[in-house]
Amino acid sequence: MVKNVRTDLAVETIEPEQNSLPKGVRFSRRDREGVPVEEVEVLSAEGSKALGKPIGRYITMTLPPLWKGDGEAMEAGTALLAEYLREMLPKEGMVLTLGLGNPGLTADSLGPKTAAGILATRHLTGLEPEFFRSLRPCAVLAPGVLGQTGLESAELAAAVTERFRPGAVIVVDALAAGDTARLGTTVQLSDSGIAPGAGAMNRRMELNEATLKAPVFSLGIPTVCEAYVFASSLLGALPGEVEAGERRQMEGFLVTPKEIDQLSARGAAMLSAGINRALQPNLTKEELAFLTA
């Protein structure tokens, strides 16, 4: 368990090896199509309080570092992500994809970059329902950040969902990790929504079923960790073992890999491809790549 460390990853809040799961929490680990998968299920209010995570299902896939561009691993991750999304999403209704984050800040640009790769089809299915009947309606929005727009992402998202009543919402955002080894190597999918910026000490309004009036699925890749987490890894200590004074000096500083450009670009390409395949199973991956190029 990552104690006293801000993290967006549910798997980092438990200690499965010590067989000491809190009541109301279930954990499993397996390989699916060659990809290691860990799943945390928060089943009750008691489990939610123990982990600090909403009730829901948290699926974590581990891949080689995304910045290395391992084509075979990225294809395996894309295919598995599409499979999980097809399993979890409602079978009917328009899907709204929200790409959260600041496109001008590389470590926070995963959401907008993913949104740019999504095949938007709502306007097509509305104009020519017979011709495009094989496409699932999908809309995409990159709402920017509060400092750019003066509006919370959740406020914009709520206005859009109230107007268009999607069957589901997929929210994509960059995440914070409590372990440097998870930066750019972990993909988390959850059905519990998201609190943007929570792991990076900038918590915003939550996007979940209660606020958006539709099932909300969150998707992200860790791109940052706190500075003392990085320092502890250099010292061979656990993050919670860093002296309080030293920790206070590092508070407010975030660390990201030097390969963040490739991480964000390739991570976004994988996430958008997985979403597109899940929503448009009647199109081949080649057709989807052509339509979103």
Coordinates of N, CA and C in Angstrom, one line a residue, residues 72-283:
E72 N 4.0 -4.1 -30.8 CA 3.2 -5.4 -30.4 C 2.6 -5.2 -29.1
A73 N 3.3 -4.6 -28.1 CA 2.7 -4.4 -26.8 C 1.5 -3.4 -26.9
M74 N 1.7 -2.3 -27.7 CA 0.7 -1.3 -27.8 C -0.6 -1.9 -28.5
E75 N -0.4 -2.7 -29.4 CA -1.5 -3.4 -30.1 C -2.3 -4.3 -29.1
A76 N -1.5 -5.0 -28.3 CA -2.1 -5.9 -27.3 C -2.9 -5.0 -26.3
G77 N -2.3 -3.9 -25.8 CA -3.0 -3.0 -24.9 C -4.3 -2.4 -25.5
T78 N -4.2 -2.0 -26.8 CA -5.3 -1.4 -27.5 C -6.5 -2.4 -27.6
A79 N -6.1 -3.6 -28.0 CA -7.2 -4.7 -28.2 C -7.8 -5.0 -26.9
L80 N -7.1 -5.1 -25.8 CA -7.6 -5.5 -24.5 C -8.5 -4.3 -24.0
L81 N -8.0 -3.1 -24.1 CA -8.8 -1.9 -23.7 C -10.2 -1.9 -24.4
A82 N -10.1 -2.1 -25.7 CA -11.4 -2.2 -26.5 C -12.3 -3.3 -26.0
E83 N -11.7 -4.4 -25.7 CA -12.5 -5.5 -25.1 C -13.2 -5.2 -23.8
Y84 N -12.5 -4.6 -22.9 CA -13.0 -4.2 -21.6 C -14.1 -3.1 -21.8
L85 N -13.9 -2.1 -22.6 CA -14.9 -1.1 -22.9 C -16.2 -1.7 -23.5
R86 N -16.0 -2.6 -24.4 CA -17.2 -3.2 -25.0 C -18.0 -3.9 -24.0
E87 N -17.3 -4.6 -23.1 CA -18.0 -5.3 -22.0 C -18.7 -4.4 -21.0
M88 N -18.1 -3.3 -20.7 CA -18.6 -2.4 -19.6 C -19.6 -1.4 -20.1
L89 N -19.5 -0.9 -21.3 CA -20.3 0.2 -21.8 C -21.8 -0.3 -22.0
P90 N -22.8 0.6 -21.8 CA -24.1 0.2 -22.2 C -24.1 -0.1 -23.7
K91 N -25.0 -1.0 -24.1 CA -25.0 -1.5 -25.5 C -25.6 -0.5 -26.5
E92 N -26.4 0.4 -26.0 CA -27.0 1.4 -26.9 C -26.8 2.8 -26.3
G93 N -27.1 3.8 -27.2 CA -27.0 5.2 -26.8 C -25.8 5.9 -27.3
M94 N -25.8 7.2 -27.4 CA -24.7 7.9 -27.8 C -23.7 7.9 -26.7
V95 N -22.4 7.9 -27.0 CA -21.3 7.9 -26.1 C -20.6 9.3 -26.2
L96 N -20.4 10.0 -25.2 CA -19.7 11.3 -25.1 C -18.3 11.0 -24.5
T97 N -17.2 11.3 -25.3 CA -15.9 11.2 -24.8 C -15.3 12.6 -24.4
L98 N -14.9 12.7 -23.2 CA -14.3 14.0 -22.7 C -12.8 13.8 -22.5
G99 N -12.1 14.7 -23.2 CA -10.6 14.7 -23.0 C -10.2 15.8 -22.1
L100 N -10.0 15.5 -20.8 CA -9.6 16.5 -19.8 C -8.2 16.9 -19.9
G101 N -7.9 18.1 -19.5 CA -6.5 18.5 -19.3 C -6.1 19.7 -20.1
N102 N -4.9 20.2 -20.0 CA -4.4 21.4 -20.6 C -3.5 21.0 -21.8
P103 N -4.0 21.2 -23.0 CA -3.2 20.8 -24.2 C -1.9 21.5 -24.4
G104 N -1.7 22.7 -23.6 CA -0.4 23.4 -23.7 C 0.6 22.9 -22.7
L105 N 0.2 21.9 -21.9 CA 1.1 21.4 -20.8 C 1.3 19.9 -21.1
T106 N 2.5 19.5 -21.6 CA 2.6 18.1 -22.1 C 2.2 17.0 -21.2
A107 N 2.6 17.2 -19.9 CA 2.2 16.1 -18.9 C 0.8 16.1 -18.6
D108 N 0.0 17.1 -19.0 CA -1.4 17.2 -18.8 C -2.2 17.1 -20.1
S109 N -1.6 16.7 -21.2 CA -2.2 16.8 -22.5 C -2.8 15.5 -23.0
L110 N -2.7 14.4 -22.2 CA -3.2 13.1 -22.6 C -4.7 13.2 -23.0
G111 N -5.5 13.8 -22.2 CA -7.0 13.9 -22.5 C -7.3 14.6 -23.8
P112 N -6.8 15.8 -24.1 CA -7.1 16.5 -25.3 C -6.5 15.8 -26.5
K113 N -5.3 15.2 -26.4 CA -4.7 14.4 -27.5 C -5.5 13.2 -27.8
T114 N -6.0 12.5 -26.8 CA -6.9 11.4 -27.0 C -8.2 11.8 -27.7
A115 N -8.8 12.9 -27.3 CA -10.0 13.4 -27.9 C -9.8 13.7 -29.4
A116 N -8.6 14.2 -29.7 CA -8.3 14.5 -31.1 C -8.3 13.3 -32.0
G117 N -8.1 12.1 -31.4 CA -8.1 10.8 -32.2 C -9.4 10.0 -32.2
I118 N -10.4 10.6 -31.6 CA -11.7 9.9 -31.5 C -12.5 10.1 -32.8
L119 N -13.1 9.1 -33.3 CA -14.0 9.3 -34.5 C -15.4 9.7 -34.0
A120 N -15.7 11.0 -34.3 CA -17.0 11.6 -33.9 C -18.0 11.2 -35.0
T121 N -19.1 10.6 -34.6 CA -20.1 10.1 -35.6 C -21.5 10.6 -35.3
R122 N -21.8 11.3 -34.2 CA -23.2 11.7 -33.9 C -23.8 12.5 -35.0
H123 N -23.1 13.5 -35.6 CA -23.6 14.3 -36.7 C -23.9 13.5 -37.9
L124 N -23.2 12.4 -38.2 CA -23.4 11.6 -39.3 C -24.6 10.7 -39.2
T125 N -24.8 10.1 -38.0 CA -25.9 9.2 -37.8 C -27.2 10.1 -37.7
G126 N -27.1 11.3 -37.3 CA -28.3 12.2 -37.3 C -28.7 12.6 -38.7
L127 N -27.7 12.9 -39.6 CA -28.0 13.4 -40.9 C -28.5 12.3 -41.8
E128 N -27.8 11.2 -41.8 CA -28.2 10.0 -42.7 C -28.3 8.7 -41.9
P129 N -29.3 8.6 -41.1 CA -29.4 7.4 -40.3 C -29.4 6.1 -41.0
E130 N -29.9 6.0 -42.2 CA -29.9 4.7 -42.9 C -28.5 4.4 -43.4
F131 N -27.8 5.4 -44.0 CA -26.5 5.1 -44.6 C -25.5 4.8 -43.5
F132 N -25.6 5.5 -42.4 CA -24.6 5.4 -41.3 C -25.1 4.5 -40.1
R133 N -26.1 3.7 -40.4 CA -26.7 3.0 -39.3 C -25.8 2.0 -38.6
S134 N -24.7 1.6 -39.2 CA -23.7 0.7 -38.6 C -22.8 1.4 -37.6
L135 N -22.8 2.7 -37.6 CA -21.9 3.5 -36.7 C -22.7 3.8 -35.4
R136 N -22.0 3.7 -34.3 CA -22.6 4.1 -33.0 C -22.4 5.6 -32.9
P137 N -23.4 6.3 -32.5 CA -23.3 7.7 -32.3 C -22.2 8.1 -31.2
C138 N -21.3 8.9 -31.5 CA -20.2 9.3 -30.6 C -20.0 10.8 -30.8
A139 N -19.9 11.5 -29.7 CA -19.5 12.9 -29.7 C -18.2 13.1 -28.8
V140 N -17.5 14.1 -29.1 CA -16.2 14.4 -28.4 C -16.1 15.8 -28.0
L141 N -15.5 16.0 -26.8 CA -15.3 17.3 -26.3 C -14.1 17.4 -25.5
A142 N -13.2 18.4 -25.7 CA -12.0 18.7 -24.9 C -12.3 20.1 -24.3
P143 N -12.8 20.1 -23.0 CA -13.3 21.3 -22.4 C -12.2 22.3 -21.9
G144 N -10.9 21.9 -22.1 CA -9.9 22.8 -21.5 C -9.9 22.8 -20.0
V145 N -9.2 23.8 -19.4 CA -9.1 23.8 -18.0 C -9.6 25.2 -17.5
L146 N -9.9 25.2 -16.2 CA -10.5 26.3 -15.5 C -9.8 27.6 -15.8
G147 N -8.4 27.6 -15.8 CA -7.7 28.8 -16.0 C -7.8 29.4 -17.4
Q148 N -8.1 28.5 -18.4 CA -8.3 29.0 -19.7 C -9.7 29.4 -20.1
T149 N -10.7 28.8 -19.5 CA -12.1 29.0 -19.9 C -12.9 29.7 -18.8
G150 N -12.4 29.7 -17.5 CA -13.2 30.2 -16.5 C -14.4 29.3 -16.1
L151 N -14.4 28.2 -16.7 CA -15.5 27.2 -16.4 C -14.9 25.9 -16.0
E152 N -15.5 25.2 -15.0 CA -15.0 23.9 -14.6 C -15.4 22.9 -15.7
S153 N -14.5 21.9 -15.9 CA -14.8 20.8 -16.9 C -16.1 20.2 -16.6
A154 N -16.3 20.0 -15.3 CA -17.6 19.3 -14.9 C -18.8 20.1 -15.2
E155 N -18.7 21.5 -15.1 CA -19.8 22.3 -15.4 C -20.1 22.3 -16.9
L156 N -19.1 22.3 -17.8 CA -19.3 22.2 -19.2 C -19.9 20.8 -19.6
A157 N -19.3 19.8 -18.9 CA -19.8 18.4 -19.2 C -21.2 18.2 -18.8
A158 N -21.6 18.8 -17.7 CA -23.0 18.7 -17.2 C -23.9 19.4 -18.1
A159 N -23.5 20.5 -18.7 CA -24.4 21.2 -19.6 C -24.6 20.4 -20.9
V160 N -23.5 19.8 -21.4 CA -23.6 19.0 -22.6 C -24.5 17.8 -22.4
T161 N -24.3 17.1 -21.3 CA -25.0 15.8 -21.0 C -26.5 16.1 -20.8
E162 N -26.8 17.3 -20.1 CA -28.2 17.6 -19.9 C -28.9 17.9 -21.3
R163 N -28.2 18.5 -22.2 CA -28.8 18.8 -23.5 C -28.9 17.6 -24.4
F164 N -27.9 16.7 -24.4 CA -27.9 15.6 -25.4 C -28.1 14.2 -24.8
R165 N -28.2 14.1 -23.5 CA -28.6 12.8 -22.8 C -27.8 11.6 -23.4
P166 N -26.5 11.6 -23.3 CA -25.7 10.4 -23.8 C -26.1 9.2 -23.0
G167 N -25.8 8.0 -23.6 CA -26.0 6.8 -22.9 C -24.9 6.5 -21.9
A168 N -23.7 7.1 -22.2 CA -22.5 6.9 -21.3 C -21.5 8.0 -21.6
V169 N -20.7 8.2 -20.7 CA -19.6 9.2 -20.8 C -18.3 8.5 -20.5
I170 N -17.3 8.7 -21.4 CA -15.9 8.3 -21.2 C -15.0 9.5 -20.9
V171 N -14.4 9.5 -19.8 CA -13.6 10.7 -19.4 C -12.1 10.2 -19.4
V172 N -11.3 10.9 -20.2 CA -9.9 10.6 -20.3 C -9.0 11.7 -19.7
D173 N -8.1 11.3 -18.8 CA -7.3 12.3 -18.1 C -5.9 11.7 -17.8
A174 N -4.9 12.6 -17.7 CA -3.6 12.2 -17.2 C -3.7 11.9 -15.7
L175 N -3.0 10.9 -15.2 CA -3.1 10.5 -13.8 C -1.8 10.7 -13.1
A176 N -1.8 10.7 -11.7 CA -0.7 10.7 -10.9 C -0.4 9.4 -10.3
A177 N 0.8 8.9 -10.2 CA 1.1 7.6 -9.6 C 1.9 7.8 -8.3
G178 N 1.9 6.8 -7.5 CA 2.6 6.8 -6.2 C 3.9 5.9 -6.3
D179 N 4.2 5.5 -7.5 CA 5.4 4.7 -7.8 C 5.9 5.1 -9.2
T180 N 7.2 5.5 -9.2 CA 7.8 5.9 -10.5 C 7.7 4.8 -11.6
A181 N 7.7 3.6 -11.1 CA 7.7 2.5 -12.1 C 6.4 2.4 -12.9
R182 N 5.4 3.1 -12.4 CA 4.1 3.1 -13.1 C 3.9 4.2 -14.1
L183 N 4.8 5.1 -14.1 CA 4.7 6.2 -15.1 C 4.9 5.8 -16.5
G184 N 3.8 6.0 -17.3 CA 3.9 5.6 -18.7 C 3.8 4.1 -18.9
T185 N 3.5 3.3 -17.9 CA 3.4 1.8 -18.1 C 2.1 1.3 -17.7
T186 N 1.2 2.1 -17.1 CA 0.0 1.6 -16.5 C -1.2 2.3 -17.2
V187 N -2.2 1.6 -17.5 CA -3.5 2.1 -18.0 C -4.6 1.7 -17.0
Q188 N -5.3 2.7 -16.4 CA -6.4 2.4 -15.5 C -7.8 2.8 -16.1
L189 N -8.7 1.8 -16.1 CA -10.0 2.0 -16.5 C -11.0 1.7 -15.3
S190 N -11.9 2.6 -15.1 CA -12.8 2.5 -14.0 C -14.2 2.9 -14.4
D191 N -15.2 2.4 -13.7 CA -16.6 2.7 -13.9 C -17.2 3.6 -12.9
S192 N -16.3 4.3 -12.1 CA -16.7 5.1 -11.0 C -16.6 6.6 -11.2
G193 N -16.2 7.0 -12.4 CA -16.1 8.4 -12.7 C -14.7 8.9 -12.2
I194 N -14.5 10.2 -12.1 CA -13.2 10.7 -11.8 C -13.3 12.1 -11.1
A195 N -12.3 12.4 -10.3 CA -12.1 13.7 -9.7 C -10.9 14.3 -10.3
P196 N -11.0 15.1 -11.4 CA -9.8 15.6 -12.1 C -8.8 16.3 -11.2
G197 N -7.5 16.0 -11.4 CA -6.5 16.7 -10.6 C -6.3 16.2 -9.2
A198 N -7.0 15.2 -8.8 CA -6.9 14.8 -7.4 C -5.5 14.3 -7.0
G199 N -4.9 13.5 -7.9 CA -3.6 13.0 -7.6 C -2.5 14.0 -7.7
A200 N -2.8 15.1 -8.3 CA -1.7 16.2 -8.5 C -2.0 17.4 -7.7
M201 N -2.8 17.2 -6.6 CA -3.0 18.3 -5.6 C -3.8 19.4 -6.1
N202 N -4.7 19.2 -7.1 CA -5.5 20.2 -7.7 C -6.9 19.7 -8.0
R203 N -7.5 19.1 -7.0 CA -8.8 18.4 -7.1 C -9.9 19.4 -7.6
R204 N -10.6 19.0 -8.7 CA -11.7 19.8 -9.2 C -13.0 19.1 -9.0
M205 N -14.1 19.7 -9.5 CA -15.4 19.0 -9.4 C -15.4 17.6 -10.0
E206 N -16.1 16.7 -9.3 CA -16.1 15.3 -9.8 C -17.0 15.2 -11.0
L207 N -16.6 14.2 -11.9 CA -17.5 13.8 -13.0 C -17.9 12.4 -12.7
N208 N -19.1 12.2 -12.4 CA -19.6 10.8 -12.1 C -21.1 10.7 -12.5
E209 N -21.7 9.6 -12.2 CA -23.1 9.4 -12.6 C -24.0 10.4 -11.9
A210 N -23.6 10.8 -10.7 CA -24.5 11.7 -10.0 C -24.4 13.1 -10.6
T211 N -23.3 13.6 -11.1 CA -23.2 14.9 -11.6 C -23.5 15.0 -13.1
L212 N -23.4 13.9 -13.8 CA -23.6 13.9 -15.3 C -24.9 13.2 -15.7
K213 N -25.5 12.5 -14.7 CA -26.8 11.8 -15.0 C -26.6 10.8 -16.1
A214 N -25.5 10.1 -16.2 CA -25.2 9.1 -17.1 C -24.0 8.2 -16.6
P215 N -23.9 7.0 -16.9 CA -22.8 6.2 -16.5 C -21.5 6.8 -17.0
V216 N -20.5 6.9 -16.1 CA -19.2 7.6 -16.4 C -18.1 6.6 -16.2
F217 N -17.3 6.4 -17.3 CA -16.1 5.6 -17.3 C -14.9 6.4 -17.4
S218 N -13.9 6.2 -16.5 CA -12.7 7.0 -16.6 C -11.6 6.2 -17.1
L219 N -10.7 6.8 -17.8 CA -9.6 6.2 -18.4 C -8.3 7.1 -18.4
G220 N -7.2 6.5 -18.0 CA -6.0 7.4 -17.9 C -4.7 6.6 -17.8
I221 N -3.6 7.4 -17.9 CA -2.3 6.8 -17.8 C -1.5 7.8 -16.9
P222 N -0.8 7.2 -15.9 CA 0.0 8.1 -15.0 C 1.2 8.8 -15.8
T223 N 1.2 10.1 -15.7 CA 2.3 10.9 -16.3 C 3.2 11.6 -15.3
V224 N 2.7 11.7 -14.1 CA 3.5 12.5 -13.1 C 3.4 11.7 -11.7
C225 N 4.4 12.0 -10.9 CA 4.4 11.6 -9.5 C 4.9 12.8 -8.6
E226 N 4.7 12.7 -7.4 CA 5.2 13.8 -6.5 C 6.7 13.7 -6.4
A227 N 7.4 14.8 -6.1 CA 8.8 14.8 -6.1 C 9.4 13.9 -5.1
Y228 N 8.8 13.8 -3.9 CA 9.3 13.0 -2.8 C 9.2 11.5 -3.1
V229 N 8.2 11.2 -4.0 CA 8.1 9.8 -4.4 C 9.3 9.4 -5.3
F230 N 9.7 10.3 -6.2 CA 10.9 10.1 -7.0 C 12.2 10.1 -6.1
A231 N 12.2 11.0 -5.2 CA 13.4 11.1 -4.3 C 13.6 9.8 -3.5
S232 N 12.4 9.3 -3.0 CA 12.5 8.0 -2.2 C 12.9 6.8 -3.1
S233 N 12.6 6.8 -4.3 CA 13.0 5.7 -5.2 C 14.5 5.8 -5.4
L234 N 15.1 7.0 -5.5 CA 16.5 7.1 -5.6 C 17.2 6.7 -4.3
L235 N 16.6 6.9 -3.2 CA 17.2 6.5 -1.9 C 16.9 5.1 -1.5
G236 N 16.1 4.4 -2.3 CA 15.7 3.0 -1.9 C 14.8 3.0 -0.7
A237 N 14.1 4.0 -0.5 CA 13.1 4.0 0.6 C 11.7 4.1 0.1
L238 N 10.8 3.7 1.0 CA 9.4 3.9 0.7 C 9.0 5.3 0.8
P239 N 8.0 5.8 0.0 CA 7.6 7.2 0.0 C 7.2 7.7 1.4
G240 N 6.6 6.8 2.2 CA 6.2 7.2 3.5 C 7.3 7.3 4.5
E241 N 8.5 6.9 4.1 CA 9.7 6.9 5.0 C 10.5 8.2 4.8
V242 N 10.2 9.0 3.9 CA 10.9 10.3 3.7 C 10.6 11.2 4.9
E243 N 11.6 11.8 5.4 CA 11.5 12.7 6.6 C 10.4 13.8 6.3
A244 N 9.7 14.1 7.3 CA 8.6 15.1 7.2 C 9.1 16.4 6.7
G245 N 10.2 16.9 7.2 CA 10.8 18.2 6.8 C 11.2 18.2 5.4
E246 N 11.9 17.1 4.9 CA 12.3 17.0 3.5 C 11.1 16.9 2.6
R247 N 10.1 16.2 3.1 CA 8.9 16.0 2.3 C 8.2 17.4 2.1
R248 N 8.1 18.2 3.2 CA 7.4 19.5 3.0 C 8.2 20.4 2.0
Q249 N 9.5 20.3 2.0 CA 10.3 21.0 1.0 C 9.9 20.7 -0.4
M250 N 9.5 19.4 -0.6 CA 9.3 19.0 -2.0 C 7.8 19.0 -2.3
E251 N 6.9 19.4 -1.4 CA 5.5 19.5 -1.7 C 5.2 20.5 -2.8
G252 N 4.3 20.2 -3.7 CA 4.0 21.1 -4.7 C 4.8 20.9 -6.0
F253 N 5.8 20.0 -5.9 CA 6.7 19.7 -7.1 C 6.3 18.4 -7.6
L254 N 6.1 18.3 -8.9 CA 5.8 17.0 -9.6 C 6.9 16.7 -10.6
V255 N 7.1 15.4 -10.7 CA 8.1 14.8 -11.6 C 7.5 14.1 -12.7
T256 N 8.0 14.2 -13.9 CA 7.5 13.5 -15.1 C 8.7 12.9 -15.9
P257 N 8.6 11.8 -16.6 CA 9.7 11.3 -17.4 C 10.2 12.3 -18.4
K258 N 11.5 12.2 -18.8 CA 12.0 13.1 -19.8 C 11.4 12.7 -21.2
E259 N 10.9 11.5 -21.3 CA 10.2 11.1 -22.6 C 8.7 11.4 -22.6
I260 N 8.3 12.5 -21.8 CA 6.9 12.8 -21.7 C 6.2 13.1 -23.0
D261 N 7.0 13.6 -24.0 CA 6.3 13.9 -25.3 C 5.9 12.6 -26.0
Q262 N 6.8 11.6 -26.0 CA 6.4 10.4 -26.6 C 5.4 9.6 -25.8
L263 N 5.5 9.7 -24.5 CA 4.5 9.0 -23.6 C 3.1 9.6 -23.9
S264 N 3.0 10.9 -23.9 CA 1.7 11.5 -24.1 C 1.1 11.2 -25.5
A265 N 2.0 11.3 -26.5 CA 1.5 11.0 -27.9 C 1.1 9.6 -28.1
R266 N 2.0 8.7 -27.7 CA 1.7 7.2 -27.9 C 0.6 6.7 -27.0
G267 N 0.6 7.2 -25.8 CA -0.5 6.9 -24.9 C -1.8 7.3 -25.4
A268 N -1.9 8.5 -25.9 CA -3.2 9.0 -26.5 C -3.6 8.2 -27.7
A269 N -2.6 7.9 -28.5 CA -2.9 7.1 -29.7 C -3.5 5.7 -29.3
M270 N -3.0 5.1 -28.3 CA -3.5 3.8 -27.9 C -4.9 3.9 -27.3
L271 N -5.1 5.0 -26.4 CA -6.4 5.1 -25.8 C -7.5 5.5 -26.8
S272 N -7.2 6.4 -27.7 CA -8.2 6.7 -28.8 C -8.5 5.5 -29.7
A273 N -7.5 4.8 -30.0 CA -7.7 3.6 -30.8 C -8.6 2.6 -30.1
G274 N -8.3 2.4 -28.8 CA -9.1 1.4 -28.0 C -10.6 1.9 -27.9
I275 N -10.8 3.2 -27.7 CA -12.2 3.7 -27.6 C -12.9 3.5 -29.0
N276 N -12.2 3.9 -30.1 CA -12.8 3.8 -31.4 C -13.2 2.3 -31.7
R277 N -12.3 1.4 -31.4 CA -12.6 0.0 -31.7 C -13.8 -0.5 -30.9
A278 N -13.9 0.0 -29.6 CA -15.0 -0.4 -28.7 C -16.3 0.1 -29.3
L279 N -16.3 1.4 -29.7 CA -17.5 2.0 -30.2 C -18.0 1.6 -31.6
Q280 N -17.0 1.3 -32.4 CA -17.3 1.0 -33.8 C -16.7 -0.4 -34.2
P281 N -17.3 -1.4 -33.7 CA -16.8 -2.8 -34.0 C -17.0 -3.2 -35.5
N282 N -17.9 -2.5 -36.2 CA -18.1 -2.8 -37.6 C -17.0 -2.3 -38.5
L283 N -16.1 -1.5 -38.0 CA -15.0 -0.9 -38.8 C -13.7 -1.7 -38.4

